[in-house]
Amino acid sequence: MLGIIGMFVAIALLIYLAYKGWNIIVASLLCSLIVVLTSFGDIFKAFTTDYANGFKYFAGTYFIIFVLGALFGQVMGDSGSATAVSRKLLSVVGESRAILVTVLATALLTYGGVSVFIVIFTVYPLALILFKSANLPKRLIAASVGIGAATFTMTALPGSPAIQNIIPTQVLGTTATAAPLVGIICSCILLFGGLWYLNKQAKKALANKEGFVPGARDNMEKLSLNDEASLPHWFVALLPLLVVIGLIIGLRGKLDALFSVTIALTAGIILTYLLNWKRITNPLKTMNDGCLNSLGALINTSAIVAFGFVVQAVPAFQSFVQFVLGLSLDPLIAAAVGVNVVAGITGSASGGLTIFMQSMGPGLLAKGVNPEILHRVASIASGGLDSLPHSGAVITLLTYMGLSHKEGYKDLGVVTVVIPLIVLVVAVVLGILFY
């Protein structure tokens, strides 16, 4: 029992320290120590093996992706390509639609199979211009990206290539289009509910005269809307982005997923340089800045993943998981609760979903539950508590955008935690009534 209490105290403390602006590495080490001490574990093993392995796993696996993703975002910004695409979007939908454009652009990328981490690096330069033009607070960019990347395209929309929509297929024998009607209904609520909330917040910000203020690392001179003559044509600016998306989709199933993304980003960077060489004031500085900008987000996210490895290694975590998964509830309710709780503890949607499916998926199928609705409910459930403040994706999003938790998490939490939990209830009710 002490171990379980310590585990939740450590998670709560990690969230609190993140809000207070503590360095994430220091906070994750301190909270890992609490987990180990309350579980009477081996401190040396916890840090040199569990924490270190978690850090090495994430940093080693995604290092090149973070570097290339940040470099692609940097060169899109410095070349004026982000500005050109943003201007075109503004001319089509109007300056007042900055939130909608950011959400839809993000959703298009993620539904096309682009990783959420790459989406952050790619969309941010465009969103800066959109929000500057609309004079909306920068903090709403994080929530806008959250709606497009971490809600309906990740868990609910039928056919999504997101890993959270693929994991259940491995156990349940379903397809990515499982329970399409429930998925579409839930997707609409996630999308329009999130847009309604953010537009309400935008109106409130404008009424309070809270406008756009760039961060210390936001080079708004490079992203200026004024010098239109120096910008590339919007279609030329869009070409590298189309190449990245096209290669990721085209190489799917032919190469390892990370390798295909690496090829796509490399091609996008090279093409952006070739098309805009004369427009980039200092090509070497652009490359250096892009690479350096990736490191903070990578290291902070790796530290959070390392904390998750420490938590998963203690007996208290396994005991709690078995307790949650063993509750005598309706199968759909059990899936909703089990996936959410485990995803919340680990700060990972895919982690929570994988643990649940491996532990309980076959047993629930044996009870006669419809595999299609179980797939959809479990997938949607993975996208709720996974986005608590200690989530690796949340840390990456806020860090890269230069926002503190205090500045950016409230709105992000509403659209990626609160609204998805409400939608989860809708999915469970529909499943019980019609399946």
Short mmCIF file of C-alpha atoms in Angstrom, two decimals:
data_model
loop_
_atom_site.label_atom_id
_atom_site.label_comp_id
_atom_site.label_asym_id
_atom_site.label_seq_id
_atom_site.Cartn_x
_atom_site.Cartn_y
_atom_site.Cartn_z
CA MET A 1 0.00 0.00 0.00
CA LEU A 2 2.84 2.41 0.83
CA GLY A 3 4.30 1.80 -2.60
CA ILE A 4 1.02 2.69 -4.33
CA ILE A 5 0.66 5.84 -2.22
CA GLY A 6 4.24 6.81 -3.00
CA MET A 7 3.64 6.28 -6.70
CA PHE A 8 0.68 8.66 -6.77
CA VAL A 9 2.42 11.19 -4.52
CA ALA A 10 5.39 11.18 -6.91
CA ILE A 11 3.14 11.75 -9.95
CA ALA A 12 1.27 14.56 -8.17
CA LEU A 13 4.56 16.15 -7.10
CA LEU A 14 5.95 15.91 -10.63
CA ILE A 15 2.89 17.75 -11.95
CA TYR A 16 3.21 20.39 -9.22
CA LEU A 17 6.92 20.94 -9.83
CA ALA A 18 6.34 21.24 -13.59
CA TYR A 19 3.77 23.95 -12.92
CA LYS A 20 6.22 25.75 -10.63
CA GLY A 21 8.82 25.86 -13.36
CA TRP A 22 11.27 23.29 -11.99
CA ASN A 23 13.74 21.78 -14.40
CA ILE A 24 12.09 18.57 -15.64
CA ILE A 25 15.27 16.51 -15.22
CA VAL A 26 15.62 17.49 -11.56
CA ALA A 27 11.90 16.96 -10.93
CA SER A 28 11.89 13.53 -12.58
CA LEU A 29 14.93 12.39 -10.56
CA LEU A 30 13.40 13.57 -7.28
CA CYS A 31 10.05 11.93 -8.00
CA SER A 32 11.75 8.73 -9.13
CA LEU A 33 13.51 8.63 -5.77
CA ILE A 34 10.17 8.90 -3.95
CA VAL A 35 8.78 6.00 -5.98
CA VAL A 36 11.77 3.80 -5.18
CA LEU A 37 11.98 4.68 -1.47
CA THR A 38 8.28 4.05 -0.81
CA SER A 39 8.53 0.72 -2.63
CA PHE A 40 11.69 -0.25 -0.67
CA GLY A 41 13.46 -0.78 -3.99
CA ASP A 42 17.10 -0.79 -4.99
CA ILE A 43 18.01 2.88 -5.49
CA PHE A 44 21.19 2.14 -7.43
CA LYS A 45 19.38 -0.18 -9.85
CA ALA A 46 16.47 2.23 -10.21
CA PHE A 47 18.68 5.05 -11.46
CA THR A 48 21.48 3.21 -13.25
CA THR A 49 19.22 0.65 -14.92
CA ASP A 50 15.52 1.61 -14.99
CA TYR A 51 15.87 5.40 -15.27
CA ALA A 52 18.93 5.17 -17.51
CA ASN A 53 17.29 2.60 -19.80
CA GLY A 54 14.18 4.73 -20.14
CA PHE A 55 16.24 7.80 -20.97
CA LYS A 56 18.42 5.92 -23.43
CA TYR A 57 15.43 4.24 -25.05
CA PHE A 58 13.63 7.46 -25.90
CA ALA A 59 16.67 9.63 -26.63
CA GLY A 60 18.33 6.91 -28.67
CA THR A 61 15.20 5.99 -30.61
CA TYR A 62 14.00 9.49 -31.42
CA PHE A 63 17.20 11.59 -31.44
CA ILE A 64 17.49 11.83 -35.21
CA ILE A 65 13.74 12.44 -35.57
CA PHE A 66 13.80 15.33 -33.11
CA VAL A 67 16.84 16.89 -34.79
CA LEU A 68 15.47 16.56 -38.32
CA GLY A 69 12.00 17.67 -37.26
CA ALA A 70 13.29 20.79 -35.55
CA LEU A 71 15.61 21.55 -38.48
CA PHE A 72 12.73 21.20 -40.94
CA GLY A 73 10.66 23.63 -38.88
CA GLN A 74 13.60 26.04 -38.68
CA VAL A 75 14.34 26.06 -42.40
CA MET A 76 10.63 26.44 -43.22
CA GLY A 77 10.61 29.51 -40.98
CA ASP A 78 13.90 31.10 -42.03
CA SER A 79 13.18 30.62 -45.74
CA GLY A 80 9.84 32.40 -45.52
CA SER A 81 8.01 29.22 -46.54
CA ALA A 82 5.99 29.11 -43.31
CA THR A 83 5.00 32.74 -43.85
CA ALA A 84 3.98 32.15 -47.47
CA VAL A 85 1.80 29.14 -46.60
CA SER A 86 0.26 30.98 -43.66
CA ARG A 87 -0.54 34.03 -45.80
CA LYS A 88 -2.32 31.79 -48.31
CA LEU A 89 -4.33 30.12 -45.56
CA LEU A 90 -5.25 33.51 -44.12
CA SER A 91 -6.38 34.77 -47.52
CA VAL A 92 -8.63 31.73 -47.98
CA VAL A 93 -10.26 31.50 -44.56
CA GLY A 94 -9.67 34.96 -43.05
CA GLU A 95 -7.52 36.19 -40.16
CA SER A 96 -10.18 35.37 -37.58
CA ARG A 97 -9.82 31.64 -38.31
CA ALA A 98 -6.28 31.20 -36.97
CA ILE A 99 -7.35 28.54 -34.48
CA LEU A 100 -9.37 26.58 -37.04
CA VAL A 101 -6.55 26.64 -39.61
CA THR A 102 -3.98 25.47 -37.04
CA VAL A 103 -6.24 22.63 -35.89
CA LEU A 104 -7.03 21.47 -39.42
CA ALA A 105 -3.42 21.71 -40.61
CA THR A 106 -2.31 19.64 -37.62
CA ALA A 107 -5.11 17.12 -38.12
CA LEU A 108 -4.25 16.72 -41.80
CA LEU A 109 -0.65 15.90 -40.95
CA THR A 110 -1.44 13.44 -38.17
CA TYR A 111 -4.17 11.69 -40.17
CA GLY A 112 -1.62 11.41 -42.95
CA GLY A 113 0.62 9.45 -40.61
CA VAL A 114 3.06 12.16 -39.50
CA SER A 115 4.26 11.69 -35.90
CA VAL A 116 2.95 14.13 -33.31
CA PHE A 117 6.53 15.19 -32.54
CA ILE A 118 7.16 16.08 -36.18
CA VAL A 119 3.84 17.90 -36.37
CA ILE A 120 4.88 20.14 -33.48
CA PHE A 121 8.07 21.21 -35.25
CA THR A 122 6.32 21.64 -38.62
CA VAL A 123 3.14 23.46 -37.64
CA TYR A 124 4.60 25.84 -35.06
CA PRO A 125 6.22 28.32 -37.52
CA LEU A 126 2.94 28.50 -39.46
CA ALA A 127 0.87 28.91 -36.31
CA LEU A 128 3.08 31.76 -35.06
CA ILE A 129 2.20 33.81 -38.13
CA LEU A 130 -1.49 32.94 -37.99
CA PHE A 131 -1.77 33.90 -34.33
CA LYS A 132 0.33 37.05 -34.75
CA SER A 133 -1.92 38.19 -37.58
CA ALA A 134 -5.06 37.46 -35.54
CA ASN A 135 -3.41 38.97 -32.41
CA LEU A 136 -4.30 35.91 -30.33
CA PRO A 137 -2.25 34.80 -27.30
CA LYS A 138 0.52 32.38 -28.10
CA ARG A 139 -0.65 30.02 -25.32
CA LEU A 140 -3.61 29.00 -27.48
CA ILE A 141 -1.27 27.57 -30.13
CA ALA A 142 -0.43 24.61 -27.88
CA ALA A 143 -4.11 23.77 -27.36
CA SER A 144 -4.85 24.16 -31.08
CA VAL A 145 -2.08 21.70 -31.95
CA GLY A 146 -3.36 19.45 -29.15
CA ILE A 147 -6.81 19.20 -30.73
CA GLY A 148 -5.42 18.36 -34.16
CA ALA A 149 -2.72 15.93 -33.06
CA ALA A 150 -3.81 14.32 -29.78
CA THR A 151 -7.58 13.87 -29.91
CA PHE A 152 -9.80 12.71 -32.78
CA THR A 153 -7.07 11.86 -35.32
CA MET A 154 -5.18 9.89 -32.68
CA THR A 155 -7.92 7.75 -31.16
CA ALA A 156 -11.40 8.15 -32.65
CA LEU A 157 -11.40 8.83 -36.38
CA PRO A 158 -11.81 5.56 -38.31
CA GLY A 159 -8.82 4.66 -40.46
CA SER A 160 -6.30 6.71 -38.51
CA PRO A 161 -2.76 5.31 -38.82
CA ALA A 162 -1.92 6.47 -35.28
CA ILE A 163 -0.37 3.75 -33.12
CA GLN A 164 -3.22 4.20 -30.61
CA ASN A 165 -5.63 3.03 -33.31
CA ILE A 166 -3.41 0.16 -34.42
CA ILE A 167 -2.50 -1.49 -31.09
CA PRO A 168 -6.01 -2.98 -30.51
CA THR A 169 -5.96 -4.63 -33.94
CA GLN A 170 -3.06 -6.83 -32.88
CA VAL A 171 -5.07 -8.43 -30.07
CA LEU A 172 -8.70 -8.09 -31.15
CA GLY A 173 -8.35 -8.94 -34.82
CA THR A 174 -10.11 -5.72 -35.83
CA THR A 175 -9.15 -3.11 -38.41
CA ALA A 176 -8.30 0.58 -38.13
CA THR A 177 -11.90 1.40 -39.14
CA ALA A 178 -13.48 -0.47 -36.19
CA ALA A 179 -16.89 0.84 -35.01
CA PRO A 180 -16.93 3.62 -37.62
CA LEU A 181 -20.20 5.31 -36.59
CA VAL A 182 -19.15 5.62 -32.94
CA GLY A 183 -15.73 6.81 -34.08
CA ILE A 184 -17.21 9.52 -36.32
CA ILE A 185 -19.63 10.73 -33.63
CA CYS A 186 -16.84 10.94 -31.05
CA SER A 187 -14.50 12.62 -33.54
CA CYS A 188 -17.06 15.35 -34.20
CA ILE A 189 -17.48 16.02 -30.47
CA LEU A 190 -13.72 16.12 -29.93
CA LEU A 191 -13.18 18.49 -32.86
CA PHE A 192 -16.12 20.86 -32.48
CA GLY A 193 -16.05 20.75 -28.68
CA GLY A 194 -12.39 21.72 -28.69
CA LEU A 195 -12.93 24.47 -31.27
CA TRP A 196 -15.88 25.86 -29.32
CA TYR A 197 -13.79 26.05 -26.15
CA LEU A 198 -10.75 27.65 -27.80
CA ASN A 199 -12.80 30.22 -29.71
CA LYS A 200 -14.51 31.12 -26.45
CA GLN A 201 -11.09 31.57 -24.83
CA ALA A 202 -9.91 33.65 -27.80
CA LYS A 203 -12.87 36.03 -27.47
CA LYS A 204 -12.22 36.34 -23.75
CA ALA A 205 -8.54 37.10 -24.40
CA LEU A 206 -9.39 39.80 -26.95
CA ALA A 207 -11.90 41.35 -24.55
CA ASN A 208 -9.17 41.45 -21.87
CA LYS A 209 -6.72 42.97 -24.41
CA GLU A 210 -4.47 39.92 -24.16
CA GLY A 211 -2.79 39.73 -27.54
CA PHE A 212 0.10 37.98 -29.24
CA VAL A 213 3.49 38.23 -27.53
CA PRO A 214 6.37 36.27 -29.10
CA GLY A 215 8.70 34.20 -26.97
CA ALA A 216 12.42 34.77 -26.54
CA ARG A 217 13.29 32.19 -29.22
CA ASP A 218 10.60 33.23 -31.72
CA ASN A 219 12.40 35.09 -34.51
CA MET A 220 9.44 37.12 -35.71
CA GLU A 221 11.65 39.15 -38.06
CA LYS A 222 12.21 36.02 -40.10
CA LEU A 223 8.47 35.32 -39.97
CA SER A 224 7.44 38.87 -40.87
CA LEU A 225 4.29 39.27 -42.93
CA ASN A 226 5.29 42.65 -44.31
CA ASP A 227 7.91 41.92 -46.99
CA GLU A 228 5.74 39.92 -49.36
CA ALA A 229 8.12 40.35 -52.33
CA SER A 230 10.83 38.32 -50.58
CA LEU A 231 8.56 35.35 -49.90
CA PRO A 232 8.38 32.26 -52.11
CA HIS A 233 5.16 31.50 -53.98
CA TRP A 234 2.79 29.68 -51.63
CA PHE A 235 2.80 26.49 -53.73
CA VAL A 236 6.61 26.41 -53.87
CA ALA A 237 6.62 26.91 -50.10
CA LEU A 238 4.13 24.08 -49.67
CA LEU A 239 6.04 21.58 -51.84
CA PRO A 240 8.51 20.39 -49.13
CA LEU A 241 5.63 19.76 -46.75
CA LEU A 242 3.78 17.77 -49.40
CA VAL A 243 6.94 15.77 -50.10
CA VAL A 244 7.33 14.91 -46.40
CA ILE A 245 3.71 13.76 -46.09
CA GLY A 246 3.82 11.91 -49.41
CA LEU A 247 6.99 10.01 -48.55
CA ILE A 248 5.75 9.03 -45.09
CA ILE A 249 2.53 7.66 -46.59
CA GLY A 250 4.22 6.14 -49.64
CA LEU A 251 6.93 4.34 -47.64
CA ARG A 252 4.50 2.98 -45.05
CA GLY A 253 4.83 -0.79 -44.90
CA LYS A 254 7.93 -0.79 -47.09
CA LEU A 255 10.47 0.46 -44.55
CA ASP A 256 10.74 0.74 -40.80
CA ALA A 257 8.46 3.60 -39.67
CA LEU A 258 11.29 5.66 -38.13
CA PHE A 259 13.51 5.14 -41.15
CA SER A 260 10.76 6.29 -43.52
CA VAL A 261 10.19 9.43 -41.44
CA THR A 262 13.94 10.08 -41.45
CA ILE A 263 14.04 9.85 -45.24
CA ALA A 264 10.95 12.07 -45.59
CA LEU A 265 12.28 14.80 -43.31
CA THR A 266 15.72 14.74 -44.92
CA ALA A 267 14.14 15.12 -48.34
CA GLY A 268 11.95 17.97 -47.06
CA ILE A 269 14.94 19.82 -45.59
CA ILE A 270 17.07 19.43 -48.73
CA LEU A 271 14.20 20.53 -50.98
CA THR A 272 13.46 23.58 -48.82
CA TYR A 273 17.13 24.60 -48.97
CA LEU A 274 17.30 24.11 -52.75
CA LEU A 275 14.11 26.08 -53.43
CA ASN A 276 15.02 28.93 -51.08
CA TRP A 277 18.83 29.10 -50.95
CA LYS A 278 18.97 32.81 -51.82
CA ARG A 279 16.18 33.65 -49.36
CA ILE A 280 17.95 32.13 -46.34
CA THR A 281 20.24 34.82 -44.94
CA ASN A 282 22.62 32.43 -43.18
CA PRO A 283 22.09 28.76 -44.16
CA LEU A 284 24.67 27.51 -41.64
CA LYS A 285 23.08 29.41 -38.76
CA THR A 286 19.68 28.04 -39.74
CA MET A 287 21.03 24.51 -39.57
CA ASN A 288 22.79 25.09 -36.25
CA ASP A 289 19.77 26.76 -34.66
CA GLY A 290 17.42 24.02 -35.82
CA CYS A 291 19.61 21.27 -34.39
CA LEU A 292 20.11 23.06 -31.07
CA ASN A 293 16.40 23.81 -30.69
CA SER A 294 15.62 20.10 -30.74
CA LEU A 295 17.81 19.17 -27.77
CA GLY A 296 15.82 20.77 -24.95
CA ALA A 297 12.58 19.07 -25.97
CA LEU A 298 14.34 15.73 -26.50
CA ILE A 299 16.13 15.74 -23.14
CA ASN A 300 13.07 16.85 -21.16
CA THR A 301 10.85 14.25 -22.80
CA SER A 302 13.47 11.54 -22.24
CA ALA A 303 13.56 12.42 -18.54
CA ILE A 304 9.79 11.97 -18.26
CA VAL A 305 9.95 8.63 -20.09
CA ALA A 306 12.75 7.59 -17.72
CA PHE A 307 10.52 8.40 -14.74
CA GLY A 308 7.84 6.22 -16.33
CA PHE A 309 10.31 3.33 -16.59
CA VAL A 310 11.09 3.65 -12.87
CA VAL A 311 7.37 3.61 -12.03
CA GLN A 312 6.68 0.58 -14.21
CA ALA A 313 9.55 -1.36 -12.61
CA VAL A 314 8.30 -1.23 -9.00
CA PRO A 315 5.98 -3.99 -7.68
CA ALA A 316 3.42 -1.38 -6.60
CA PHE A 317 2.72 -0.46 -10.21
CA GLN A 318 2.11 -4.05 -11.25
CA SER A 319 -0.16 -4.62 -8.24
CA PHE A 320 -2.20 -1.53 -9.00
CA VAL A 321 -2.54 -2.45 -12.67
CA GLN A 322 -3.79 -5.91 -11.78
CA PHE A 323 -6.26 -4.41 -9.30
CA VAL A 324 -7.68 -2.02 -11.88
CA LEU A 325 -7.82 -4.62 -14.62
CA GLY A 326 -9.47 -7.11 -12.29
CA LEU A 327 -12.45 -4.91 -11.34
CA SER A 328 -15.82 -6.60 -11.91
CA LEU A 329 -17.30 -4.09 -14.33
CA ASP A 330 -19.00 -4.10 -17.69
CA PRO A 331 -16.25 -4.92 -20.24
CA LEU A 332 -16.50 -1.51 -21.89
CA ILE A 333 -16.40 0.31 -18.55
CA ALA A 334 -13.45 -1.86 -17.50
CA ALA A 335 -11.63 -0.90 -20.69
CA ALA A 336 -12.42 2.79 -20.24
CA VAL A 337 -11.20 2.83 -16.63
CA GLY A 338 -8.26 0.46 -17.04
CA VAL A 339 -6.68 2.07 -20.10
CA ASN A 340 -7.16 5.59 -18.74
CA VAL A 341 -5.64 4.92 -15.34
CA VAL A 342 -2.59 3.09 -16.68
CA ALA A 343 -2.07 5.71 -19.41
CA GLY A 344 -2.30 8.42 -16.74
CA ILE A 345 0.29 6.77 -14.50
CA THR A 346 2.75 6.17 -17.32
CA GLY A 347 1.98 9.45 -19.12
CA SER A 348 1.66 7.46 -22.33
CA ALA A 349 -1.42 6.64 -24.41
CA SER A 350 0.32 3.83 -26.28
CA GLY A 351 1.84 2.48 -23.06
CA GLY A 352 -1.48 2.34 -21.24
CA LEU A 353 -3.23 0.78 -24.22
CA THR A 354 -0.53 -1.84 -24.76
CA ILE A 355 -0.54 -2.94 -21.10
CA PHE A 356 -4.34 -3.21 -21.07
CA MET A 357 -4.61 -5.09 -24.35
CA GLN A 358 -1.94 -7.60 -23.42
CA SER A 359 -3.41 -8.17 -19.96
CA MET A 360 -7.16 -8.00 -20.50
CA GLY A 361 -7.92 -7.98 -24.23
CA PRO A 362 -8.17 -11.76 -24.72
CA GLY A 363 -10.16 -12.18 -21.48
CA LEU A 364 -12.74 -9.59 -22.49
CA LEU A 365 -13.11 -11.19 -25.91
CA ALA A 366 -13.77 -14.51 -24.18
CA LYS A 367 -16.67 -12.85 -22.33
CA GLY A 368 -18.34 -12.14 -25.65
CA VAL A 369 -17.86 -8.39 -25.93
CA ASN A 370 -18.00 -7.03 -29.48
CA PRO A 371 -14.36 -6.59 -30.56
CA GLU A 372 -15.11 -3.55 -32.76
CA ILE A 373 -16.63 -1.42 -30.02
CA LEU A 374 -14.02 -2.65 -27.53
CA HIS A 375 -11.35 -1.48 -29.97
CA ARG A 376 -12.90 1.97 -30.32
CA VAL A 377 -13.58 2.48 -26.60
CA ALA A 378 -10.09 1.34 -25.61
CA SER A 379 -8.49 3.56 -28.23
CA ILE A 380 -10.48 6.62 -27.16
CA ALA A 381 -9.72 5.84 -23.50
CA SER A 382 -5.99 5.97 -24.21
CA GLY A 383 -6.32 9.64 -25.17
CA GLY A 384 -7.58 11.00 -21.85
CA LEU A 385 -5.39 10.94 -18.76
CA ASP A 386 -2.33 10.29 -20.93
CA SER A 387 -2.12 14.07 -21.43
CA LEU A 388 -1.67 15.03 -17.79
CA PRO A 389 1.13 17.57 -17.21
CA HIS A 390 3.82 14.90 -16.81
CA SER A 391 3.16 13.42 -20.27
CA GLY A 392 6.21 13.34 -22.52
CA ALA A 393 4.27 14.76 -25.48
CA VAL A 394 2.97 17.63 -23.33
CA ILE A 395 6.49 18.40 -22.12
CA THR A 396 7.77 18.42 -25.72
CA LEU A 397 4.94 20.62 -26.97
CA LEU A 398 5.30 23.27 -24.26
CA THR A 399 9.10 23.22 -24.19
CA TYR A 400 9.51 23.64 -27.93
CA MET A 401 6.97 26.46 -28.02
CA GLY A 402 8.70 28.23 -25.14
CA LEU A 403 5.67 28.01 -22.85
CA SER A 404 5.61 27.10 -19.17
CA HIS A 405 2.97 24.74 -17.79
CA LYS A 406 1.42 27.70 -16.01
CA GLU A 407 1.07 29.55 -19.32
CA GLY A 408 0.02 26.79 -21.68
CA TYR A 409 -1.36 23.77 -19.88
CA LYS A 410 -4.81 24.96 -18.75
CA ASP A 411 -6.27 25.22 -22.26
CA LEU A 412 -4.27 22.23 -23.48
CA GLY A 413 -5.61 20.16 -20.58
CA VAL A 414 -9.22 21.06 -21.33
CA VAL A 415 -9.04 19.96 -24.97
CA THR A 416 -6.84 16.88 -24.47
CA VAL A 417 -8.05 15.59 -21.08
CA VAL A 418 -11.43 17.01 -20.02
CA ILE A 419 -13.26 16.88 -23.36
CA PRO A 420 -11.83 13.42 -24.27
CA LEU A 421 -13.05 12.05 -20.91
CA ILE A 422 -16.54 13.35 -21.69
CA VAL A 423 -16.35 11.78 -25.15
CA LEU A 424 -15.22 8.50 -23.58
CA VAL A 425 -18.45 8.40 -21.57
CA VAL A 426 -20.40 8.95 -24.81
CA ALA A 427 -18.52 6.09 -26.50
CA VAL A 428 -19.18 3.70 -23.61
CA VAL A 429 -22.90 4.57 -23.51
CA LEU A 430 -23.24 4.10 -27.28
CA GLY A 431 -21.37 0.83 -27.05
CA ILE A 432 -23.55 -0.55 -24.26
CA LEU A 433 -26.76 0.54 -26.01
CA PHE A 434 -26.05 -0.54 -29.57
CA TYR A 435 -23.41 -3.30 -29.50
#
